[in-house]
């Protein structure tokens, strides 16, 4: 296998480690192959590092770059609107235009607030749900990622050798040290895709449950679609017991359809969170919801604030991204390319005798080395061969194809048929040597 050289990145990483904790600014960036890499620029489906290596990029910077790197319309809009000012600690016209746009595209987006990232928008949703219902806990699902804040920093990792406990009463482990121990009391965790379990639990606990939060597709572990009737079942349960149904659309938003998973599946949550693909890599997210829920913010009963919220650059980036998505509607193409890539990877793995599970929706999907034909929840994903996956991702990286370390692939509007063929050919080569 051709070995790429990463010496310049390695030396910058050594320098960075002296002043940046661990050399990076987000934990996940440590886990690049073979180590954190320093990039110089990106354009379309390609990104380049300081050693002069070119990569066909399927990470899309963890999802945001739905139009690919450096889309000219986004850059131009950001530049032009930033020249008028950066941040007013006050309102500006494009903020209304963006809110009106989301309102017209996203079924649950009757009212909204803009934030900086997915993590804080999730916390805003919990605060709204607690204020309106007068209840304290939220129900969440094993393996779903809702950001890195204290109360969601549980239930997403399992220390080696530890068990997840029973399905009815899962054991959860902290993902980090330093969490307040009482943050563990804020939620109930269940395996995903098991409606009976949710029904029974809510029947018993509904007096304490303010919200049920779910990724509408479990993108962060296995890229697992909801089973038929599961999301509708959650909707019905929430209606019955005055519980907020929260869709965390940080990944599915603007990716599965222009109106998110809620428009794709035809299930309208009470509150939802959008981020990532909404603004091509600029820091803006949205907590959107039905008027009756968002009213607690409108009335000033729930405080949501932020000095940097809805800056000119981020709002312009979001509007420009959505303009391009609306004009070109790349969704059929992303689905086609994603499906072709999924099939190509399956065939290439079979040719070289690997058991590869490829699962997902097309515009995003996941691979794992497993004999299973499908995975239904987090527990199912745990027996995948992580070592082999690491070798494959590393091998692909050396071949110039960049994929997220845990096996998640994102398709962008800038990927071409040739890109897909290129990736399949490289995968065939790598499968043969791992
Ligand atoms: N929710 C989901 C579903 C996510 O995938 C992420 C980030 N990967 C978040 C929330 C947190 O978003 P952010 O990193 O922007 O805080």
Short mmCIF file of C-alpha atoms and ligand atoms in Angstrom, two decimals:
data_model
loop_
_atom_site.label_atom_id
_atom_site.label_comp_id
_atom_site.label_asym_id
_atom_site.label_seq_id
_atom_site.Cartn_x
_atom_site.Cartn_y
_atom_site.Cartn_z
CA UNK A 1 0.00 0.00 0.00
CA UNK A 2 1.29 3.45 -0.89
CA UNK A 3 2.41 5.11 2.27
CA UNK A 4 1.68 8.78 2.57
CA UNK A 5 3.92 11.09 4.48
CA UNK A 6 2.53 12.96 7.49
CA UNK A 7 5.78 14.40 8.85
CA UNK A 8 4.78 18.09 8.68
CA UNK A 9 1.49 17.34 10.50
CA UNK A 10 3.37 15.28 13.09
CA UNK A 11 5.76 18.10 13.77
CA UNK A 12 2.96 20.70 14.01
CA UNK A 13 1.08 18.38 16.36
CA UNK A 14 4.12 18.17 18.65
CA UNK A 15 4.27 21.98 18.65
CA UNK A 16 0.51 22.30 19.19
CA UNK A 17 0.61 19.97 22.18
CA UNK A 18 2.74 22.48 24.04
CA UNK A 19 -0.05 25.08 23.96
CA UNK A 20 -3.30 23.31 23.01
CA UNK A 21 -4.44 20.59 25.42
CA UNK A 22 -3.85 17.35 23.53
CA UNK A 23 -2.96 19.41 20.46
CA UNK A 24 -6.58 19.89 19.34
CA UNK A 25 -9.70 21.98 20.01
CA UNK A 26 -12.27 19.17 19.99
CA UNK A 27 -11.74 15.72 21.47
CA UNK A 28 -12.82 13.87 18.31
CA UNK A 29 -10.01 15.46 16.27
CA UNK A 30 -7.45 13.44 18.21
CA UNK A 31 -8.74 10.29 16.59
CA UNK A 32 -7.75 11.03 13.04
CA UNK A 33 -5.48 8.52 11.29
CA UNK A 34 -2.59 8.15 11.98
CA UNK A 35 -2.86 11.15 14.36
CA UNK A 36 -4.42 14.62 14.31
CA UNK A 37 -3.69 16.13 10.89
CA UNK A 38 -3.24 19.80 9.99
CA UNK A 39 -5.08 20.94 6.90
CA UNK A 40 -4.34 23.85 4.60
CA UNK A 41 -7.45 24.15 2.43
CA UNK A 42 -10.48 22.42 1.05
CA UNK A 43 -12.48 22.78 -2.12
CA UNK A 44 -15.51 20.80 -3.27
CA UNK A 45 -15.13 17.15 -2.32
CA UNK A 46 -11.39 17.49 -1.65
CA UNK A 47 -9.34 18.59 1.34
CA UNK A 48 -5.54 19.07 1.54
CA UNK A 49 -3.06 18.76 4.40
CA UNK A 50 0.23 20.47 5.24
CA UNK A 51 2.22 17.56 3.78
CA UNK A 52 0.56 18.18 0.42
CA UNK A 53 -1.71 15.11 0.63
CA UNK A 54 -5.07 15.33 -1.12
CA UNK A 55 -8.11 13.53 0.30
CA UNK A 56 -11.48 12.71 -1.12
CA UNK A 57 -13.50 13.79 1.90
CA UNK A 58 -16.40 11.75 3.27
CA UNK A 59 -16.12 13.24 6.76
CA UNK A 60 -17.48 16.63 5.60
CA UNK A 61 -15.91 17.95 8.81
CA UNK A 62 -18.26 15.73 10.90
CA UNK A 63 -21.24 16.57 8.71
CA UNK A 64 -21.62 20.32 8.17
CA UNK A 65 -20.16 20.56 4.66
CA UNK A 66 -23.21 19.39 2.77
CA UNK A 67 -22.19 21.56 -0.19
CA UNK A 68 -18.55 20.46 0.02
CA UNK A 69 -15.63 22.68 1.03
CA UNK A 70 -15.55 26.41 0.22
CA UNK A 71 -18.79 26.73 -1.71
CA UNK A 72 -18.48 30.05 -3.62
CA UNK A 73 -22.03 31.26 -2.96
CA UNK A 74 -21.64 30.72 0.78
CA UNK A 75 -18.26 32.46 0.87
CA UNK A 76 -19.53 35.42 -1.15
CA UNK A 77 -22.62 35.85 1.04
CA UNK A 78 -20.60 35.65 4.25
CA UNK A 79 -18.09 38.15 2.92
CA UNK A 80 -20.66 40.65 1.69
CA UNK A 81 -22.83 40.55 4.80
CA UNK A 82 -19.82 40.68 7.14
CA UNK A 83 -18.65 43.86 5.47
CA UNK A 84 -21.81 45.52 6.79
CA UNK A 85 -21.00 44.56 10.36
CA UNK A 86 -20.27 41.48 12.41
CA UNK A 87 -22.46 41.49 15.46
CA UNK A 88 -24.89 44.15 16.65
CA UNK A 89 -26.11 42.91 20.03
CA UNK A 90 -29.36 43.60 18.27
CA UNK A 91 -31.50 42.43 15.42
CA UNK A 92 -30.82 42.44 11.69
CA UNK A 93 -32.94 41.68 8.67
CA UNK A 94 -31.33 38.40 7.58
CA UNK A 95 -32.19 36.88 10.93
CA UNK A 96 -35.87 37.22 10.05
CA UNK A 97 -35.26 35.90 6.54
CA UNK A 98 -33.56 32.83 7.96
CA UNK A 99 -36.30 32.22 10.52
CA UNK A 100 -38.97 32.64 7.83
CA UNK A 101 -37.09 30.18 5.65
CA UNK A 102 -36.85 27.53 8.38
CA UNK A 103 -40.50 28.15 9.20
CA UNK A 104 -41.45 27.38 5.60
CA UNK A 105 -39.28 24.27 5.32
CA UNK A 106 -39.45 22.49 8.69
CA UNK A 107 -42.85 21.22 9.86
CA UNK A 108 -42.31 21.89 13.60
CA UNK A 109 -40.56 25.25 13.14
CA UNK A 110 -43.39 27.62 14.06
CA UNK A 111 -41.01 29.63 16.23
CA UNK A 112 -37.31 29.42 16.96
CA UNK A 113 -34.12 30.82 18.49
CA UNK A 114 -30.62 30.68 17.04
CA UNK A 115 -27.66 29.38 19.06
CA UNK A 116 -24.05 28.54 18.27
CA UNK A 117 -23.97 24.75 18.26
CA UNK A 118 -25.97 21.59 18.71
CA UNK A 119 -24.96 21.03 22.33
CA UNK A 120 -26.43 24.27 23.67
CA UNK A 121 -29.56 24.01 21.52
CA UNK A 122 -30.22 20.58 23.08
CA UNK A 123 -29.98 22.11 26.56
CA UNK A 124 -32.37 24.87 25.54
CA UNK A 125 -34.88 22.23 24.45
CA UNK A 126 -34.68 20.51 27.87
CA UNK A 127 -35.22 23.83 29.64
CA UNK A 128 -38.31 24.57 27.53
CA UNK A 129 -39.72 21.09 28.16
CA UNK A 130 -39.17 21.35 31.91
CA UNK A 131 -40.69 24.80 32.13
CA UNK A 132 -43.83 23.92 30.20
CA UNK A 133 -44.51 20.53 31.77
CA UNK A 134 -43.30 21.26 35.29
CA UNK A 135 -41.53 17.89 35.18
CA UNK A 136 -37.81 17.25 35.56
CA UNK A 137 -36.44 14.24 33.69
CA UNK A 138 -35.88 13.42 30.06
CA UNK A 139 -35.95 10.00 28.49
CA UNK A 140 -33.08 9.28 26.12
CA UNK A 141 -31.77 6.28 24.20
CA UNK A 142 -28.53 4.32 24.48
CA UNK A 143 -25.86 5.36 22.01
CA UNK A 144 -27.57 8.56 20.85
CA UNK A 145 -25.24 11.56 20.95
CA UNK A 146 -26.74 14.86 22.04
CA UNK A 147 -23.57 16.88 22.63
CA UNK A 148 -20.99 16.89 25.36
CA UNK A 149 -22.78 18.72 28.22
CA UNK A 150 -23.03 17.07 31.65
CA UNK A 151 -26.51 15.56 31.49
CA UNK A 152 -26.04 13.97 28.04
CA UNK A 153 -22.48 12.81 28.67
CA UNK A 154 -23.77 9.42 29.84
CA UNK A 155 -25.00 6.36 27.99
CA UNK A 156 -22.85 6.82 24.92
CA UNK A 157 -19.83 4.72 25.82
CA UNK A 158 -19.21 1.48 27.65
CA UNK A 159 -15.91 0.80 29.40
CA UNK A 160 -14.26 -2.43 28.19
CA UNK A 161 -15.54 -5.45 30.06
CA UNK A 162 -18.55 -3.63 31.54
CA UNK A 163 -22.12 -4.65 30.81
CA UNK A 164 -25.06 -2.50 29.78
CA UNK A 165 -27.33 -4.22 32.27
CA UNK A 166 -30.87 -5.28 31.44
CA UNK A 167 -32.87 -3.72 28.62
CA UNK A 168 -35.46 -2.52 31.15
CA UNK A 169 -32.91 -0.91 33.44
CA UNK A 170 -29.76 -0.16 31.46
CA UNK A 171 -26.55 0.78 33.20
CA UNK A 172 -25.04 4.03 32.01
CA UNK A 173 -21.42 5.08 32.23
CA UNK A 174 -19.96 8.59 32.15
CA UNK A 175 -18.06 9.53 28.99
CA UNK A 176 -15.94 11.98 30.97
CA UNK A 177 -14.59 12.61 34.42
CA UNK A 178 -15.75 15.74 36.18
CA UNK A 179 -19.49 15.28 35.68
CA UNK A 180 -21.69 16.28 38.62
CA UNK A 181 -23.00 12.99 39.95
CA UNK A 182 -26.52 14.41 40.13
CA UNK A 183 -26.50 14.87 36.33
CA UNK A 184 -27.08 11.10 36.22
CA UNK A 185 -30.44 11.67 37.91
CA UNK A 186 -31.73 13.91 35.13
CA UNK A 187 -32.60 11.17 32.67
CA UNK A 188 -33.90 7.68 32.07
CA UNK A 189 -32.10 5.63 29.41
CA UNK A 190 -33.56 2.86 27.25
CA UNK A 191 -32.40 0.87 24.23
CA UNK A 192 -33.69 2.41 21.00
CA UNK A 193 -36.34 1.08 18.63
CA UNK A 194 -38.28 -0.81 21.31
CA UNK A 195 -41.67 0.85 21.57
CA UNK A 196 -43.07 -1.57 24.15
CA UNK A 197 -40.23 -0.73 26.48
CA UNK A 198 -40.84 3.00 26.05
CA UNK A 199 -44.58 2.53 26.63
CA UNK A 200 -44.08 0.52 29.82
CA UNK A 201 -41.48 2.89 31.18
CA UNK A 202 -43.49 6.03 30.44
CA UNK A 203 -46.63 4.48 31.90
CA UNK A 204 -44.71 3.99 35.14
CA UNK A 205 -42.67 7.22 35.15
CA UNK A 206 -44.68 9.77 33.18
CA UNK A 207 -45.17 12.06 36.16
CA UNK A 208 -41.41 12.71 36.10
CA UNK A 209 -40.78 12.85 32.34
CA UNK A 210 -40.69 16.25 30.66
CA UNK A 211 -39.27 15.14 27.32
CA UNK A 212 -38.29 12.22 25.13
CA UNK A 213 -35.25 13.06 23.02
CA UNK A 214 -34.17 11.00 20.05
CA UNK A 215 -32.07 11.22 16.95
CA UNK A 216 -34.76 10.39 14.35
CA UNK A 217 -32.15 8.20 12.67
CA UNK A 218 -29.57 6.89 15.11
CA UNK A 219 -26.68 8.34 13.11
CA UNK A 220 -24.08 8.36 15.84
CA UNK A 221 -23.91 4.61 16.35
CA UNK A 222 -24.56 2.28 13.44
CA UNK A 223 -26.67 4.74 11.40
CA UNK A 224 -29.83 2.89 12.35
CA UNK A 225 -33.19 3.85 10.84
CA UNK A 226 -36.25 3.88 13.09
CA UNK A 227 -38.33 0.72 12.90
CA UNK A 228 -41.72 1.09 11.28
CA UNK A 229 -44.07 2.86 13.66
CA UNK A 230 -41.41 3.72 16.24
CA UNK A 231 -41.37 7.50 15.75
CA UNK A 232 -45.17 7.61 15.44
CA UNK A 233 -45.35 5.55 18.63
CA UNK A 234 -43.16 8.10 20.43
CA UNK A 235 -45.40 10.87 19.09
CA UNK A 236 -48.51 9.13 20.46
CA UNK A 237 -46.96 8.47 23.87
CA UNK A 238 -45.83 12.09 24.19
CA UNK A 239 -49.31 13.33 23.25
CA UNK A 240 -50.92 11.03 25.79
CA UNK A 241 -48.78 12.09 28.73
CA UNK A 242 -47.96 15.77 27.96
CA UNK A 243 -44.32 15.08 27.23
CA UNK A 244 -42.23 17.06 24.73
CA UNK A 245 -41.08 15.00 21.77
CA UNK A 246 -37.65 16.35 20.83
CA UNK A 247 -36.00 15.36 17.55
CA UNK A 248 -32.26 15.97 17.60
CA UNK A 249 -31.82 16.73 13.91
CA UNK A 250 -28.24 17.96 14.22
CA UNK A 251 -27.21 15.31 11.66
CA UNK A 252 -30.46 14.56 9.83
CA UNK A 253 -31.37 18.24 9.37
CA UNK A 254 -30.91 19.45 5.78
CA UNK A 255 -29.35 16.07 5.04
CA UNK A 256 -32.19 13.57 4.88
CA UNK A 257 -34.43 16.18 3.29
CA UNK A 258 -34.55 19.94 3.21
CA UNK A 259 -37.10 19.79 6.04
CA UNK A 260 -35.11 17.24 8.04
CA UNK A 261 -36.12 13.78 9.19
CA UNK A 262 -39.47 15.13 10.39
CA UNK A 263 -40.45 16.00 6.84
CA UNK A 264 -38.92 12.78 5.48
CA UNK A 265 -40.81 10.54 7.91
CA UNK A 266 -43.91 12.72 8.25
CA UNK A 267 -43.75 12.88 12.06
CA UNK A 268 -43.79 16.33 13.65
CA UNK A 269 -41.99 16.69 17.00
CA UNK A 270 -42.73 19.45 19.50
CA UNK A 271 -39.16 20.73 19.54
CA UNK A 272 -36.16 20.02 17.36
CA UNK A 273 -32.54 20.95 17.01
CA UNK A 274 -30.77 21.85 13.80
CA UNK A 275 -27.08 22.56 13.33
CA UNK A 276 -24.26 21.09 11.25
CA UNK A 277 -25.43 21.07 7.59
CA UNK A 278 -27.53 24.19 8.09
CA UNK A 279 -24.61 26.57 7.55
CA UNK A 280 -21.70 24.88 5.77
CA UNK A 281 -19.38 24.93 8.78
CA UNK A 282 -20.28 28.31 10.32
CA UNK A 283 -21.26 28.17 14.01
CA UNK A 284 -25.03 28.45 14.09
CA UNK A 285 -27.73 26.10 15.33
CA UNK A 286 -31.45 26.46 15.88
CA UNK A 287 -33.86 25.31 18.53
CA UNK A 288 -37.19 25.26 16.72
CA UNK A 289 -40.62 24.25 17.94
CA UNK A 290 -44.33 24.58 18.03
CA UNK A 291 -45.64 27.89 19.34
CA UNK A 292 -47.17 26.35 22.44
CA UNK A 293 -43.73 25.10 23.52
CA UNK A 294 -41.65 28.08 22.38
CA UNK A 295 -44.06 30.38 24.24
CA UNK A 296 -42.09 29.89 27.46
CA UNK A 297 -39.15 31.67 25.82
CA UNK A 298 -41.37 34.31 24.23
CA UNK A 299 -42.84 35.09 27.66
CA UNK A 300 -39.39 35.33 29.25
CA UNK A 301 -40.11 32.42 31.56
CA UNK A 302 -37.24 30.49 30.00
CA UNK A 303 -34.02 32.33 29.40
CA UNK A 304 -32.06 31.65 26.27
CA UNK A 305 -29.18 34.00 25.52
CA UNK A 306 -25.75 34.29 23.94
CA UNK A 307 -23.47 37.19 23.01
CA UNK A 308 -22.44 35.59 19.72
CA UNK A 309 -25.87 34.35 18.62
CA UNK A 310 -27.00 35.09 15.05
CA UNK A 311 -23.91 37.01 13.99
CA UNK A 312 -23.94 38.34 10.45
CA UNK A 313 -21.50 35.75 9.12
CA UNK A 314 -23.33 32.74 10.52
CA UNK A 315 -26.80 33.85 9.45
CA UNK A 316 -25.57 34.72 5.97
CA UNK A 317 -23.87 31.31 5.75
CA UNK A 318 -27.07 29.52 6.71
CA UNK A 319 -29.23 31.48 4.28
CA UNK A 320 -26.75 30.94 1.45
CA UNK A 321 -26.46 27.21 2.17
CA UNK A 322 -30.22 26.79 2.16
CA UNK A 323 -30.53 28.86 -1.04
CA UNK A 324 -28.16 26.49 -2.82
CA UNK A 325 -29.93 23.43 -1.42
CA UNK A 326 -33.31 24.77 -2.52
CA UNK A 327 -32.10 25.71 -5.96
CA UNK A 328 -30.26 22.49 -6.75
CA UNK A 329 -32.18 20.02 -4.57
CA UNK A 330 -29.26 17.57 -4.43
CA UNK A 331 -31.20 15.02 -2.36
CA UNK A 332 -31.94 12.45 -5.07
CA UNK A 333 -28.34 12.64 -6.24
CA UNK A 334 -26.92 12.26 -2.72
CA UNK A 335 -29.24 9.30 -2.17
CA UNK A 336 -28.19 7.73 -5.48
CA UNK A 337 -24.46 8.19 -4.82
CA UNK A 338 -24.75 7.07 -1.22
CA UNK A 339 -26.67 3.95 -2.19
CA UNK A 340 -24.17 3.17 -4.94
CA UNK A 341 -21.27 3.60 -2.52
CA UNK A 342 -22.96 1.41 0.10
CA UNK A 343 -23.51 -1.33 -2.47
CA UNK A 344 -19.98 -0.98 -3.87
CA UNK A 345 -18.45 -1.33 -0.39
CA UNK A 346 -20.59 -4.41 0.31
CA UNK A 347 -19.53 -6.09 -2.93
CA UNK A 348 -15.85 -5.19 -2.49
CA UNK A 349 -15.90 -6.62 1.05
CA UNK A 350 -17.50 -9.87 -0.10
CA UNK A 351 -14.91 -10.24 -2.91
CA UNK A 352 -12.13 -10.22 -0.34
CA UNK A 353 -13.94 -12.35 2.23
CA UNK A 354 -14.77 -9.72 4.85
CA UNK A 355 -18.01 -9.63 6.82
CA UNK A 356 -18.98 -5.99 6.42
CA UNK A 357 -22.23 -4.51 7.63
CA UNK A 358 -23.17 -1.39 5.66
CA UNK A 359 -26.24 0.30 7.07
CA UNK A 360 -27.87 3.69 6.69
CA UNK A 361 -29.97 6.05 4.66
CA UNK A 362 -27.70 6.82 1.67
CA UNK A 363 -26.75 10.46 2.34
CA UNK A 364 -25.18 9.09 5.52
CA UNK A 365 -24.34 5.51 6.36
CA UNK A 366 -22.14 3.44 8.61
CA UNK A 367 -19.81 0.50 8.11
CA UNK A 368 -18.72 -2.06 10.68
CA UNK A 369 -16.95 -5.39 10.46
CA UNK A 370 -19.68 -7.65 11.74
CA UNK A 371 -21.47 -10.83 10.72
CA UNK A 372 -24.83 -9.25 11.56
CA UNK A 373 -27.23 -8.47 8.71
CA UNK A 374 -28.55 -5.41 10.49
CA UNK A 375 -28.31 -3.61 13.80
CA UNK A 376 -31.35 -2.29 15.60
CA UNK A 377 -29.90 -0.52 18.63
CA UNK A 378 -26.65 0.44 20.38
CA UNK A 379 -26.29 -2.99 22.01
CA UNK A 380 -26.27 -4.61 18.56
CA UNK A 381 -23.37 -2.42 17.44
CA UNK A 382 -20.99 -3.38 20.23
CA UNK A 383 -19.57 -6.59 18.80
CA UNK A 384 -18.20 -4.99 15.61
CA UNK A 385 -14.46 -5.59 15.08
CA UNK A 386 -13.13 -2.12 15.98
CA UNK A 387 -9.51 -3.05 15.36
CA UNK A 388 -10.21 -4.09 11.81
CA UNK A 389 -12.31 -0.96 11.28
CA UNK A 390 -9.34 1.13 12.47
CA UNK A 391 -7.07 -0.64 9.97
CA UNK A 392 -9.56 -0.07 7.16
CA UNK A 393 -10.04 3.64 7.93
CA UNK A 394 -6.31 4.07 8.25
CA UNK A 395 -5.72 2.20 4.96
CA UNK A 396 -8.29 4.38 3.19
CA UNK A 397 -6.62 7.48 4.60
CA UNK A 398 -3.31 6.33 3.17
CA UNK A 399 -5.09 5.90 -0.15
CA UNK A 400 -6.45 9.45 -0.01
CA UNK A 401 -10.00 8.76 1.13
CA UNK A 402 -11.03 10.37 4.41
CA UNK A 403 -13.75 8.69 6.47
CA UNK A 404 -14.84 9.33 10.08
CA UNK A 405 -12.99 6.94 12.40
CA UNK A 406 -16.07 5.22 13.78
CA UNK A 407 -17.16 4.20 10.27
CA UNK A 408 -19.63 6.97 9.41
CA UNK A 409 -19.69 8.28 5.82
CA UNK A 410 -21.34 11.50 4.67
CA UNK A 411 -22.21 12.29 1.04
CA UNK A 412 -22.22 15.92 -0.09
CA UNK A 413 -23.74 17.74 -3.01
CA UNK A 414 -20.22 18.14 -4.37
CA UNK A 415 -19.44 14.43 -4.68
CA UNK A 416 -19.49 13.10 -8.23
CA UNK A 417 -20.03 9.67 -9.75
CA UNK A 418 -16.25 9.50 -10.33
CA UNK A 419 -15.64 10.19 -6.64
CA UNK A 420 -17.89 7.29 -5.70
CA UNK A 421 -16.14 4.93 -8.15
CA UNK A 422 -12.76 6.13 -6.88
CA UNK A 423 -13.72 5.38 -3.27
CA UNK A 424 -15.03 1.91 -4.13
CA UNK A 425 -11.82 1.06 -6.02
CA UNK A 426 -9.69 2.23 -3.13
CA UNK A 427 -11.82 0.24 -0.67
CA UNK A 428 -11.35 -2.89 -2.81
CA UNK A 429 -7.59 -2.39 -2.60
CA UNK A 430 -7.64 -1.80 1.17
CA UNK A 431 -9.96 -4.78 1.88
CA UNK A 432 -7.39 -6.97 0.15
CA UNK A 433 -4.56 -6.02 2.47
CA UNK A 434 -6.17 -5.72 5.89
N1 LIG B 1 -26.71 16.06 18.44
C1 LIG B 1 -26.25 15.23 17.50
C2 LIG B 1 -27.20 14.22 16.92
C3 LIG B 1 -24.94 15.31 17.05
O1 LIG B 1 -24.49 14.46 16.14
C4 LIG B 1 -24.10 16.31 17.62
C5 LIG B 1 -22.66 16.47 17.17
N2 LIG B 1 -22.08 15.42 16.54
C6 LIG B 1 -24.63 17.15 18.60
C7 LIG B 1 -25.93 17.02 18.99
C8 LIG B 1 -23.79 18.22 19.23
O2 LIG B 1 -23.58 19.24 18.32
P1 LIG B 1 -22.32 20.23 18.45
O3 LIG B 1 -21.11 19.40 18.23
O4 LIG B 1 -22.57 21.23 17.36
O5 LIG B 1 -22.38 20.83 19.81
#
